[in-house]
C-alpha positions as a printed Julia matrix, in Angstrom:
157×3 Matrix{Float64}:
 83.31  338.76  107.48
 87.1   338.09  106.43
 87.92  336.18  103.6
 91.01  334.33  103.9
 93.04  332.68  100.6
 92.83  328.87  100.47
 95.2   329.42   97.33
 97.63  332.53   96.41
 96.43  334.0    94.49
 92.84  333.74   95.08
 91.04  333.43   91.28
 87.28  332.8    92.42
 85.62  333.9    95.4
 83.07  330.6    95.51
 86.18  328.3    95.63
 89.25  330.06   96.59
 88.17  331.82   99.73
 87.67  330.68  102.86
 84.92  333.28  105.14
 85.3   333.71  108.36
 82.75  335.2   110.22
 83.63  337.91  113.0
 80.59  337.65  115.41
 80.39  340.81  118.12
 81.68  339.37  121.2
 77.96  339.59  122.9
 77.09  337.07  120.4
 79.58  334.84  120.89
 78.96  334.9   124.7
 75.3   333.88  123.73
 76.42  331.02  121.61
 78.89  329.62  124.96
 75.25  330.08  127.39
 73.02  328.21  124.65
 75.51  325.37  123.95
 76.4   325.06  127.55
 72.85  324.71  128.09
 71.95  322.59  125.32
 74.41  320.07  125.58
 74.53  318.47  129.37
 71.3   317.23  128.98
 71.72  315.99  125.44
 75.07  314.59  126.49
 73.87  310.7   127.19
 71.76  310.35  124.22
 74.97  310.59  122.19
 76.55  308.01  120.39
 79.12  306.68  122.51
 81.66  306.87  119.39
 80.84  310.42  118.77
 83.67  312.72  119.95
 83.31  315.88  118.41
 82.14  319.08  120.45
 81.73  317.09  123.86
 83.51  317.65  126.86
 86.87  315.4   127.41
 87.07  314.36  124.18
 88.92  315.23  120.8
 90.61  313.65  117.49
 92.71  312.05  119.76
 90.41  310.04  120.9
 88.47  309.41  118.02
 91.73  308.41  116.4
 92.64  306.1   119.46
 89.63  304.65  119.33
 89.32  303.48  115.6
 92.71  302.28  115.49
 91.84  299.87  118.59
 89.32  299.01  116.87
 90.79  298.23  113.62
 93.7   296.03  115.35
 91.57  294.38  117.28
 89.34  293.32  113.79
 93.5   292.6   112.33
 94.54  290.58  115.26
 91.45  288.4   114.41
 92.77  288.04  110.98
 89.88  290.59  109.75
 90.1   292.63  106.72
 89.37  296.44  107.65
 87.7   298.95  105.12
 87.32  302.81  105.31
 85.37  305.38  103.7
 86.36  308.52  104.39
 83.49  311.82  103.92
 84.12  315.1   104.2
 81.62  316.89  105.43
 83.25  319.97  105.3
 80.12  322.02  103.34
 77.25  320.08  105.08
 75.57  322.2   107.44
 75.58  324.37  103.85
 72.94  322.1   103.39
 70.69  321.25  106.4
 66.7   321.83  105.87
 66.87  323.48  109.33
 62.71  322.57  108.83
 63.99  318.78  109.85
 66.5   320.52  112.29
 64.28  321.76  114.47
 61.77  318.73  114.33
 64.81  316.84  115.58
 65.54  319.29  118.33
 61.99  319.21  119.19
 61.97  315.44  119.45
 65.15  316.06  121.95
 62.46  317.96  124.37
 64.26  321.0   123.33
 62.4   323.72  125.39
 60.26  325.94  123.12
 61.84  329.2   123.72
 64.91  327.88  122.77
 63.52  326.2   119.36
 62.03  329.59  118.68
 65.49  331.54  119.28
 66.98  328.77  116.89
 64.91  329.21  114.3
 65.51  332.52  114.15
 69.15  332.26  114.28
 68.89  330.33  111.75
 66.99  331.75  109.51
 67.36  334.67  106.52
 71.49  334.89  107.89
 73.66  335.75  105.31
 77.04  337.98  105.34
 78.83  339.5   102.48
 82.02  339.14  101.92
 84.46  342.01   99.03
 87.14  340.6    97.33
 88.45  344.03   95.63
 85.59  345.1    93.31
 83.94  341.63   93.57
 80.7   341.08   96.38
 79.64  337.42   97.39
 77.05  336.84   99.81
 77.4   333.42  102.09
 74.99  331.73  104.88
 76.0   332.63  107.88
 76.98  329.47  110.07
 76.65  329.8   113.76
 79.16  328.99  116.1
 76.57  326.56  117.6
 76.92  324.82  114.33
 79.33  321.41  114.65
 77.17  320.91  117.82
 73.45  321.03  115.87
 75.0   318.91  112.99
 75.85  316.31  115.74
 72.23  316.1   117.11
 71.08  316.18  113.22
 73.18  313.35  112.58
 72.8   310.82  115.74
 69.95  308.86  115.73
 67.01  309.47  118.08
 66.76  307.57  121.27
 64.49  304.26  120.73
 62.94  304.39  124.21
């Protein structure tokens, strides 16, 4: 893992450094096959406003998209409110426990529930700063595209 400065000079490793992990490239080719696999099928159930990690769309469009929809509520003579979350920490968080009950609810195959778990699980990487160790969860490539399916409801059918 590489720790890059969010500041110059970094003064604590918890809040000044951002890790970056450097998976071996065999990894990383087994994070494209799972997420290529995982997400065609998973691709409908999506919220329709949901633009992150799916094919043909980007900020772009999610910024295209709320601005139509906030001129359109204007044009109306609407008043328009935003909150704005970062999420930037949250898969810091995830009970992957309720992760994989959601995947499972998805009709996830089991062999592929079983390999995330693992994945999942007991991952940590250390990153030096000079004389100073701090260890960090490791987060999987695969992760923006597991927060999505945490985070959309489940189908109602």
């Amino acid at each position: 893992m590489v720790a890059i400065p969010k500041v110059h000079p970094p003064t604590s490793i918890q809040n000044d450094l951002r890790p970056i992990s450097l998976l071996p490239t065999v990894a990383k080719v087994l994070e494209g096959i799972v997420k290529d696999w995982l997400i065609p099928p998973l691709d409908p159930l999506l919220d329709e406003n949901q633009f992150g990690c799916r094919p043909g769309r980007s900020t772009t469009h999610t910024l295209i998209a709320v601005l139509h929809k906030w001129m359109e509520i204007l044009d109306k003579r609407g008043s328009v409110r935003a909150v704005f979350i970062d999420y930037r920490k949250a898969f810091d968080i995830v009970n992957h426990n309720t992760l994989l009950g959601k995947l499972k609810k998805y009709n996830i195959p089991h062999c592929l529930l079983k390999w995330f778990g693992s994945y999942l699980s007991h991952r940590c990487q250390r990153v030096k700063v000079g004389q100073l160790f701090q260890e960090v969860q490791h987060i999987p490539l695969l992760a923006q595209v597991v927060w999505i399916l945490l985070v959309t409801p489940l189908p109602t059918c």
